[in-house]
Short mmCIF file of C-alpha atoms in Angstrom, two decimals:
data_model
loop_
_atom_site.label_atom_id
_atom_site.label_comp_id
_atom_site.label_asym_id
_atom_site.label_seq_id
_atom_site.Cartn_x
_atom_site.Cartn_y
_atom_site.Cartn_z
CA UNK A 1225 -92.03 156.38 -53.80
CA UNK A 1226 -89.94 158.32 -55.91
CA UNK A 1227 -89.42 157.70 -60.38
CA UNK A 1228 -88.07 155.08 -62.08
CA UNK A 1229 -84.74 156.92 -62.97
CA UNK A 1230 -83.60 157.59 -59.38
CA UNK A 1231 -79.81 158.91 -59.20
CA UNK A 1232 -78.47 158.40 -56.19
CA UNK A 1233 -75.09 159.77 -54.36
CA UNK A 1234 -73.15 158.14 -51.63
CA UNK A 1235 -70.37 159.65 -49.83
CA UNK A 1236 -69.07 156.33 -48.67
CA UNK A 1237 -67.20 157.37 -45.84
CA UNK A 1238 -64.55 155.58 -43.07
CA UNK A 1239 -66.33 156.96 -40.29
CA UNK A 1240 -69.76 158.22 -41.62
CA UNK A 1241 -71.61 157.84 -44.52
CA UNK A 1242 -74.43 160.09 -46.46
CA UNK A 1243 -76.87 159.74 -49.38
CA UNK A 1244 -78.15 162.17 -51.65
CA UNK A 1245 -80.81 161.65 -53.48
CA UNK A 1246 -81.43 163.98 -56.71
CA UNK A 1247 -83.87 166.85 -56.29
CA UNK A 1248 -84.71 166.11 -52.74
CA UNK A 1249 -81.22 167.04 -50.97
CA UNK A 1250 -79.26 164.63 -48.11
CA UNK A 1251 -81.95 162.69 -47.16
CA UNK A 1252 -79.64 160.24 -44.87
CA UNK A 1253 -76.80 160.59 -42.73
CA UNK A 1254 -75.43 157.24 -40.70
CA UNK A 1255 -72.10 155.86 -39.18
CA UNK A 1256 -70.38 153.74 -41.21
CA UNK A 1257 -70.41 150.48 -38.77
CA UNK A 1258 -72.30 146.82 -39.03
CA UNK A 1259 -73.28 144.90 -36.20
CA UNK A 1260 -72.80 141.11 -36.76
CA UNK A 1261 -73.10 138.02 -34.67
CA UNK A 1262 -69.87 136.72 -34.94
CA UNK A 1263 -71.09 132.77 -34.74
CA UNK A 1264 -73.59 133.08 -37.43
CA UNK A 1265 -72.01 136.07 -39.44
CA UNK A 1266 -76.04 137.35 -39.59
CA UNK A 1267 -76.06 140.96 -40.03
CA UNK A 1268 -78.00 142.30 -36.75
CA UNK A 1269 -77.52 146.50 -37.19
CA UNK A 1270 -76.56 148.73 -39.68
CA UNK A 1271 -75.65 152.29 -39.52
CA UNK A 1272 -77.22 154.27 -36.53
CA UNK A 1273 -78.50 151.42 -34.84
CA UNK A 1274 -75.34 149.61 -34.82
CA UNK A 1275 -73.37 152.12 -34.01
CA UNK A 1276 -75.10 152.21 -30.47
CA UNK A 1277 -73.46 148.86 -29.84
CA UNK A 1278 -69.77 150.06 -30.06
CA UNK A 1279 -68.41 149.11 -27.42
CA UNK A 1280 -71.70 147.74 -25.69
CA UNK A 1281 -71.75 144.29 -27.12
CA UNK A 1282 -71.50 140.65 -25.49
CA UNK A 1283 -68.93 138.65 -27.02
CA UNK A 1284 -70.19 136.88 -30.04
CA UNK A 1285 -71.75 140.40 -31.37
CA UNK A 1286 -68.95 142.31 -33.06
CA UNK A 1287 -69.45 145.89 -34.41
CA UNK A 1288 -67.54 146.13 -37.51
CA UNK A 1289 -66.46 149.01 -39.89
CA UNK A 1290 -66.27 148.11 -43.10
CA UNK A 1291 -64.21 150.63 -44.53
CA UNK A 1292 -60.91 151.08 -43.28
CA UNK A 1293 -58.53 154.27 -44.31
CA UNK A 1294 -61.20 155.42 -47.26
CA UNK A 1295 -61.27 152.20 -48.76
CA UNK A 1296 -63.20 148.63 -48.44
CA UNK A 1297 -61.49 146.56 -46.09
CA UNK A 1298 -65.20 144.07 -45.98
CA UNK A 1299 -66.74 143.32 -49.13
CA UNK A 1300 -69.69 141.64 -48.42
CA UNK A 1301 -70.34 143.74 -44.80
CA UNK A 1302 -69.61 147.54 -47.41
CA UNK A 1303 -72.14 145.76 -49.75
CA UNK A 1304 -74.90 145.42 -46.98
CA UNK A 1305 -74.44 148.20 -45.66
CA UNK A 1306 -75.05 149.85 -48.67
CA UNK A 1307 -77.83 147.92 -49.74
CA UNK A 1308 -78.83 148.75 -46.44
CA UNK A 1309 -79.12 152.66 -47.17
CA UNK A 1310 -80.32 152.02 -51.01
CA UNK A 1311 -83.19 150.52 -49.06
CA UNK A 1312 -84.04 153.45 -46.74
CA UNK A 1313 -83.99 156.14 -49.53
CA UNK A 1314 -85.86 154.35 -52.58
CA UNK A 1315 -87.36 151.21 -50.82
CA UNK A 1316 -86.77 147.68 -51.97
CA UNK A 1317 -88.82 147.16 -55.40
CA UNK A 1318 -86.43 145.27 -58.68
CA UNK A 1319 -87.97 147.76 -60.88
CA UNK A 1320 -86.46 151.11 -59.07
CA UNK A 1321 -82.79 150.15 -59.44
CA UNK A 1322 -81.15 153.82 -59.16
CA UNK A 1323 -77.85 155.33 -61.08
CA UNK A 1324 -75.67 155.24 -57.83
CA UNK A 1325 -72.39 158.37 -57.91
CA UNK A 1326 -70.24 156.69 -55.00
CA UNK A 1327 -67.38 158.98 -53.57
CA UNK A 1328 -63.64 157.81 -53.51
CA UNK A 1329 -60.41 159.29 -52.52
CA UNK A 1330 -58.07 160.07 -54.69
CA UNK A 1331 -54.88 157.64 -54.96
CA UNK A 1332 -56.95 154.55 -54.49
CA UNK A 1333 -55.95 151.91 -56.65
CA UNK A 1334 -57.37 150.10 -60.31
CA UNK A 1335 -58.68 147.14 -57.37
CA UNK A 1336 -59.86 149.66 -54.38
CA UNK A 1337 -61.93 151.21 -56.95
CA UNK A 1338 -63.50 148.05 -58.94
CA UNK A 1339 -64.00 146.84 -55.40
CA UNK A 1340 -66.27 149.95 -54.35
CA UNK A 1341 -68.10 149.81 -57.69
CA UNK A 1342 -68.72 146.20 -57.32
CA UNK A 1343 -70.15 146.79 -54.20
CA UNK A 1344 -72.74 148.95 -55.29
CA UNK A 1345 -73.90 147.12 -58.37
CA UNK A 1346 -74.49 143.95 -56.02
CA UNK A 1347 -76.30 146.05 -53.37
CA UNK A 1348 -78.91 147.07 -56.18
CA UNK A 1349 -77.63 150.03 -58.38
CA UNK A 1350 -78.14 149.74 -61.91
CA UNK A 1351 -75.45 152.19 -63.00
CA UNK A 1352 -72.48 153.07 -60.71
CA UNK A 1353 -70.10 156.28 -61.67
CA UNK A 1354 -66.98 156.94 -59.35
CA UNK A 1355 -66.20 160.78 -58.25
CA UNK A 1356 -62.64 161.60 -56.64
CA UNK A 1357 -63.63 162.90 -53.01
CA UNK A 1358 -61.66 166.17 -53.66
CA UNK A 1359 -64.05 167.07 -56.64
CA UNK A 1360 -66.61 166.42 -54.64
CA UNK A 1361 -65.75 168.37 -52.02
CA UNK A 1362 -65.09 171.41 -54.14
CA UNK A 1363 -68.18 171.27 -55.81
CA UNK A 1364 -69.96 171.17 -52.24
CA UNK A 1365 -67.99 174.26 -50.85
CA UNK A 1366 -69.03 176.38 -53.39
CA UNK A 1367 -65.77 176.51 -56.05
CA UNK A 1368 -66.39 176.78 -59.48
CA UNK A 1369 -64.15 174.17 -60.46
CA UNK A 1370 -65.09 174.88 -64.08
CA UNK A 1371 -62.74 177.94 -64.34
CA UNK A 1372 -59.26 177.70 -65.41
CA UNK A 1373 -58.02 178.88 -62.24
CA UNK A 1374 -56.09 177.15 -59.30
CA UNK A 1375 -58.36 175.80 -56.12
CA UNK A 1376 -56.82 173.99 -53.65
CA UNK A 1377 -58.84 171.98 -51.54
CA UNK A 1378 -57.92 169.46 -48.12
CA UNK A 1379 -60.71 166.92 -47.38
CA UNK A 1380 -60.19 165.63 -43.96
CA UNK A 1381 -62.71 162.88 -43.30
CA UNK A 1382 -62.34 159.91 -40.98
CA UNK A 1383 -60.24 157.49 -42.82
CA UNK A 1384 -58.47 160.11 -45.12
CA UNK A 1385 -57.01 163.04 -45.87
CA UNK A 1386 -57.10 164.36 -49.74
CA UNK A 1387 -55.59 167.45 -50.72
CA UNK A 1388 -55.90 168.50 -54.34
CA UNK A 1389 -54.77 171.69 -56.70
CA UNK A 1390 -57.89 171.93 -59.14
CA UNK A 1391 -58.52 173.62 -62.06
CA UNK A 1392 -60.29 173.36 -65.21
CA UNK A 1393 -62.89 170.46 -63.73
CA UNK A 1394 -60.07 167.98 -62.94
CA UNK A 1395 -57.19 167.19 -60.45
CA UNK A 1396 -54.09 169.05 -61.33
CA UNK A 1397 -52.33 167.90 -58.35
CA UNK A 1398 -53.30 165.75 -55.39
CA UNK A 1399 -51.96 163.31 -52.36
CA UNK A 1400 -54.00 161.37 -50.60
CA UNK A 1401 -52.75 160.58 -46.74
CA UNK A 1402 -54.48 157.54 -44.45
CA UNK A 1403 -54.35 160.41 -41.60
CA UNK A 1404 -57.19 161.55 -40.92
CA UNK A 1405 -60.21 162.31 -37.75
CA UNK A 1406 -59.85 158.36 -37.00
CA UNK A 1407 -55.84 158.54 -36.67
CA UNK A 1408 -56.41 161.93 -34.44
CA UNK A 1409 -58.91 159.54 -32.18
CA UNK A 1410 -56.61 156.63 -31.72
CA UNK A 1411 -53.80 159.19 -30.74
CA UNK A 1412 -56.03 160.38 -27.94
CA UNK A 1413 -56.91 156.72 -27.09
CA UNK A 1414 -52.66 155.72 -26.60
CA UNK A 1415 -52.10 159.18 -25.30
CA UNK A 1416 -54.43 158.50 -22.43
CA UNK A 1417 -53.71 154.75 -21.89
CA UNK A 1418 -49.85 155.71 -21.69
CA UNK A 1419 -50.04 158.80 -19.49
CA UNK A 1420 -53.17 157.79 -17.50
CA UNK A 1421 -53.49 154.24 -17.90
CA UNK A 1422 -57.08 154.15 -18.49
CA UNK A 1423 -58.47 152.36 -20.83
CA UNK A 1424 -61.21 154.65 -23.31
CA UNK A 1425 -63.05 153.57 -26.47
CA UNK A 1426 -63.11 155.12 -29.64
CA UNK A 1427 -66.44 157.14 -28.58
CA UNK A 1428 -64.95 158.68 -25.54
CA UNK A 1429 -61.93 159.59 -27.58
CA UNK A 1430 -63.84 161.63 -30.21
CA UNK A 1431 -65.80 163.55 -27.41
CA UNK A 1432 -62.14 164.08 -25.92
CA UNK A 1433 -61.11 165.45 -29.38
CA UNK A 1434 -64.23 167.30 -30.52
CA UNK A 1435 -65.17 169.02 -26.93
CA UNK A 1436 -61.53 170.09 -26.11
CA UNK A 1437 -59.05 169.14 -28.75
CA UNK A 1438 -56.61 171.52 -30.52
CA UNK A 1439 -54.49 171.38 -33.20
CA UNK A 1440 -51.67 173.17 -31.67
CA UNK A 1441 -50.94 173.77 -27.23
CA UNK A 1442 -52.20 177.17 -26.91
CA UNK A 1443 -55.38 177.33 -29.34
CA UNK A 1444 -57.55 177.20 -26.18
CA UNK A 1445 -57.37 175.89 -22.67
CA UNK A 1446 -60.37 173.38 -21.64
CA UNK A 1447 -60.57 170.35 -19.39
CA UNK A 1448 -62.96 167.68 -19.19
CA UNK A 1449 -63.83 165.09 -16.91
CA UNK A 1450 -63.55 161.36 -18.35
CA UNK A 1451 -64.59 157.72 -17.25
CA UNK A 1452 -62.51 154.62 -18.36
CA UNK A 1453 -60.88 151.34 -17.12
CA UNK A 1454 -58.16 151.54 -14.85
CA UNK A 1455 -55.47 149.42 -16.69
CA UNK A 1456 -54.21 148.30 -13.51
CA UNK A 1457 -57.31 147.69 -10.98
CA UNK A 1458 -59.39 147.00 -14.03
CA UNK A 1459 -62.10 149.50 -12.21
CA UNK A 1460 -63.81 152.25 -13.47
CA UNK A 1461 -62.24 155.54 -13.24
CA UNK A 1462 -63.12 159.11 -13.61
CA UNK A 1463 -59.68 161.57 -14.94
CA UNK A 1464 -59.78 165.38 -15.91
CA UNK A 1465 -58.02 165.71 -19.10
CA UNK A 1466 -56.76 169.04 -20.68
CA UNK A 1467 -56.34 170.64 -24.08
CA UNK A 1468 -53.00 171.00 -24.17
CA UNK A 1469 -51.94 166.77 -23.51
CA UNK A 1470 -54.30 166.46 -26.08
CA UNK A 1471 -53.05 168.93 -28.46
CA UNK A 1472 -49.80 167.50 -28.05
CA UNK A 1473 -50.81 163.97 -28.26
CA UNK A 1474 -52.57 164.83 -32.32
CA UNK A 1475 -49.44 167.06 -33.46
CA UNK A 1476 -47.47 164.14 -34.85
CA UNK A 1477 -50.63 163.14 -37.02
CA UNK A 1478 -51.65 166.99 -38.07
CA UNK A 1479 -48.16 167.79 -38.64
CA UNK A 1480 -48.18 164.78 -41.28
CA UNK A 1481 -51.32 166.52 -43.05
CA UNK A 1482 -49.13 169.85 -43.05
CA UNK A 1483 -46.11 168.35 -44.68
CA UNK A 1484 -48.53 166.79 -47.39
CA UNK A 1485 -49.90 169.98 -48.06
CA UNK A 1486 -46.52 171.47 -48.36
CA UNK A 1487 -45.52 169.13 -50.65
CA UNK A 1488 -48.69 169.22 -53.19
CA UNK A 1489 -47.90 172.96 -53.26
CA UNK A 1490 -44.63 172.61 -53.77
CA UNK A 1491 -45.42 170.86 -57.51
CA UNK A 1492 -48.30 173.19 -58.23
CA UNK A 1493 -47.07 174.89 -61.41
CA UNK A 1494 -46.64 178.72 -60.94
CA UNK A 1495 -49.65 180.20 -62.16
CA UNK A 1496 -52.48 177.81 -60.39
CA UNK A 1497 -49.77 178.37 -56.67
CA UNK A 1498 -50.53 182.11 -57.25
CA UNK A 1499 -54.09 181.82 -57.52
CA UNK A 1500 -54.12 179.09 -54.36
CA UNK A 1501 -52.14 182.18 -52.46
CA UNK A 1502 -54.66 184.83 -53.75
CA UNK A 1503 -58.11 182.58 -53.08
CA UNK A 1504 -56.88 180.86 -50.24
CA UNK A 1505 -56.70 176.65 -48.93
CA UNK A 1506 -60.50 175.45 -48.35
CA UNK A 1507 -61.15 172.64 -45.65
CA UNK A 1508 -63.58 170.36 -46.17
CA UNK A 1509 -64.65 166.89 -44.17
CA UNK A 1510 -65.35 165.94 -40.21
CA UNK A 1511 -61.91 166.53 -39.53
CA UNK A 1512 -61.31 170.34 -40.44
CA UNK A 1513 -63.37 170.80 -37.42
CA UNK A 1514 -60.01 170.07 -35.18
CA UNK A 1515 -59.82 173.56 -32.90
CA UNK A 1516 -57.49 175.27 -35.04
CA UNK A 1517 -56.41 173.51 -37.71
CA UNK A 1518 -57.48 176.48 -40.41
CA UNK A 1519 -55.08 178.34 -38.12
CA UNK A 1520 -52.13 176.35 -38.10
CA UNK A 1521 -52.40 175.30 -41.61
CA UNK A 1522 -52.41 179.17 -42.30
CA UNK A 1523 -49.37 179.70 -40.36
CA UNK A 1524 -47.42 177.20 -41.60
CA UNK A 1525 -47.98 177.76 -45.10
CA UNK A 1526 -48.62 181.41 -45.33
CA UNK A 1527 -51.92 180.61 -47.09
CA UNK A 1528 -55.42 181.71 -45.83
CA UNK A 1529 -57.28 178.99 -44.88
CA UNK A 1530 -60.81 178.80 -44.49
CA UNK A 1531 -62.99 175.72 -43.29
CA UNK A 1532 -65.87 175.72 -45.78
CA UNK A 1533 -69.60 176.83 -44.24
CA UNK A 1534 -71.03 172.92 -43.92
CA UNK A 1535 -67.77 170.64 -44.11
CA UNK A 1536 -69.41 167.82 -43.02
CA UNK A 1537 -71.56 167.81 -46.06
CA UNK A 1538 -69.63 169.08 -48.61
CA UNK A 1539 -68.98 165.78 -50.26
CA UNK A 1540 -72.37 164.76 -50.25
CA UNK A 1541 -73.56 167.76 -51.39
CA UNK A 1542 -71.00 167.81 -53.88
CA UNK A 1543 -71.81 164.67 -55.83
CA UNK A 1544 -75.33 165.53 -55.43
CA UNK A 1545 -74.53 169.11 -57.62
CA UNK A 1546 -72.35 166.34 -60.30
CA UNK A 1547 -75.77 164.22 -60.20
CA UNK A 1548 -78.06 167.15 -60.48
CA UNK A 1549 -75.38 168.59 -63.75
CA UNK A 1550 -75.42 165.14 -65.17
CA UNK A 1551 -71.90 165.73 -66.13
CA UNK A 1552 -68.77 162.83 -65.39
CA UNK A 1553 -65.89 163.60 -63.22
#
């Protein structure tokens, strides 16, 4: 059991979610879903365990995410579910209510963010602080976001995309986008129901994007055999899909990350852009792991880019170095 002043960080995320507990690392790392029984609303699953039933379910079970686009779209299911993980880290006991860092993207609003911290005092926390996801991530790649220098860093998780200029500790400039590895999977979902007319689920489309995706037609050529629901016989089907259909099928959503890139440089003030150009763009999140992306980015900025060395982590890892520094962000 661990001591009575347990801090605690979440990285809350839209697709996945992680919990770092102070002085022992990322002790837990779960999907972000809830199984419920629709005619009862009794939570069945939560986390790994539900997320097994995606897809798998009769009728009145209904696997449920309760975040949508970085943000709570279901109070009560976000509240369980972190409850849920509370549980699993530092057990149920009244008297071990933790200090609870929860991560948030950056342009959510005053109510997205009372919502989030609401949630966490109800599932147990006795003290919640709020850290913007970019910070985060920073701190978890490695930058010294103490200096008074220019960092800029793009956090592509599931339900977001946050790209941020920092210096100083703080956000100098940042846009947050709802484009992010869960947009890239439901453009390989209509991509392959339009040009194939199979029916896939979301599971199927992240294999798609994670075992053969690209950024850009041309990163790399790979095909892969899929199974699905012929729309029109309503049978299962096996296609071969390739890299480049898919590549093309993404490039409206990664194009959308470049132009918000572009346009957070573009009010960088002088000094902090020159020190972006000299120490490069660092990615961050589950979706800087598109085939490519660093690359394209790169090109179409004229910035190195560099995906940071665990970017699935880094957010978790991040508030974990703001809990272990005690300081506020």
């Amino acid at each position: 059991m661990l001591g009575m002043s347990t801090s605690v960080g979440i990285d809350l995320g839209t697709a996945n979610s992680l919990v770092y507990v102070k002085g022992k690392g990322i002790v837990l790392r779960e999907p972000s879903v809830v199984a419920v029984n629709r005619d009862t609303d009794e939570v069945l699953a939560i986390g790994e365990e539900a997320q097994r039933m995606i897809g798998r379910t009769p009728g009145n079970i209904i696997a449920i995410r309760p975040l949508r686009d970085g943000v709570i779209s279901d109070f009560d299911m976000t509240e369980s579910m972190i409850r849920h993980f509370l549980n699993k880290v530092i057990g149920k006991s009244f008297f071990l209510r933790p200090r609870v860092m929860v991560c948030i993207p950056t342009e959510i609003t005053i109510v997205e963010r009372r919502a989030v911290q609401e949630a966490a005092e109800q599932a147990g926390a006795k003290k919640v602080e709020l850290i913007e996801e970019p910070i985060a991530a920073a701190l978890g790649a490695g930058i010294d976001i103490s200096e008074p220098v220019g960092s800029m860093v793009v956090d592509i998780g599931g339900g977001t995309c946050d790209v941020a200029v920092i210096s100083l500790g703080g956000i100098v400039k940042g846009e947050s986008i709802r484009i992010a590895g869960n947009k890239f999977d439901a453009d390989i979902e209509t991509h392959v129901k339009r040009v194939h007319h199979l029916m896939i689920g979301e599971r199927t489309a992240e294999s798609i994007k994670t075992t053969i995706g690209a950024a850009y037609v041309g990163a790399r050529k790979l095909e892969m055999e899929i199974r699905g629901r012929d729309i029109v016989t309503g049978m299962p089907k096996n296609i071969t899909v390739e890299t480049e259909e898919i590549a093309k099928s993404v490039r409206e959503s990664v194009d959308k990350i470049i132009v918000c890139i572009r346009r957070v440089l573009d009010v960088t003030p002088p000094e902090l852009s020159a020190d972006i150009f000299d120490r490069g763009i660092i990615l961050t999140g589950g979706g800087a792991l598109l085939y490519g992306l660093d690359e394209l980015i790169r090109r179409e900025t004229g910035i190195p880019t560099a995906i940071a060395d665990d970017p699935l982590s880094c957010v978790a890892l991040g508030t974990g170095k703001a809990l272990e520094s005690d300081k506020s962000f």
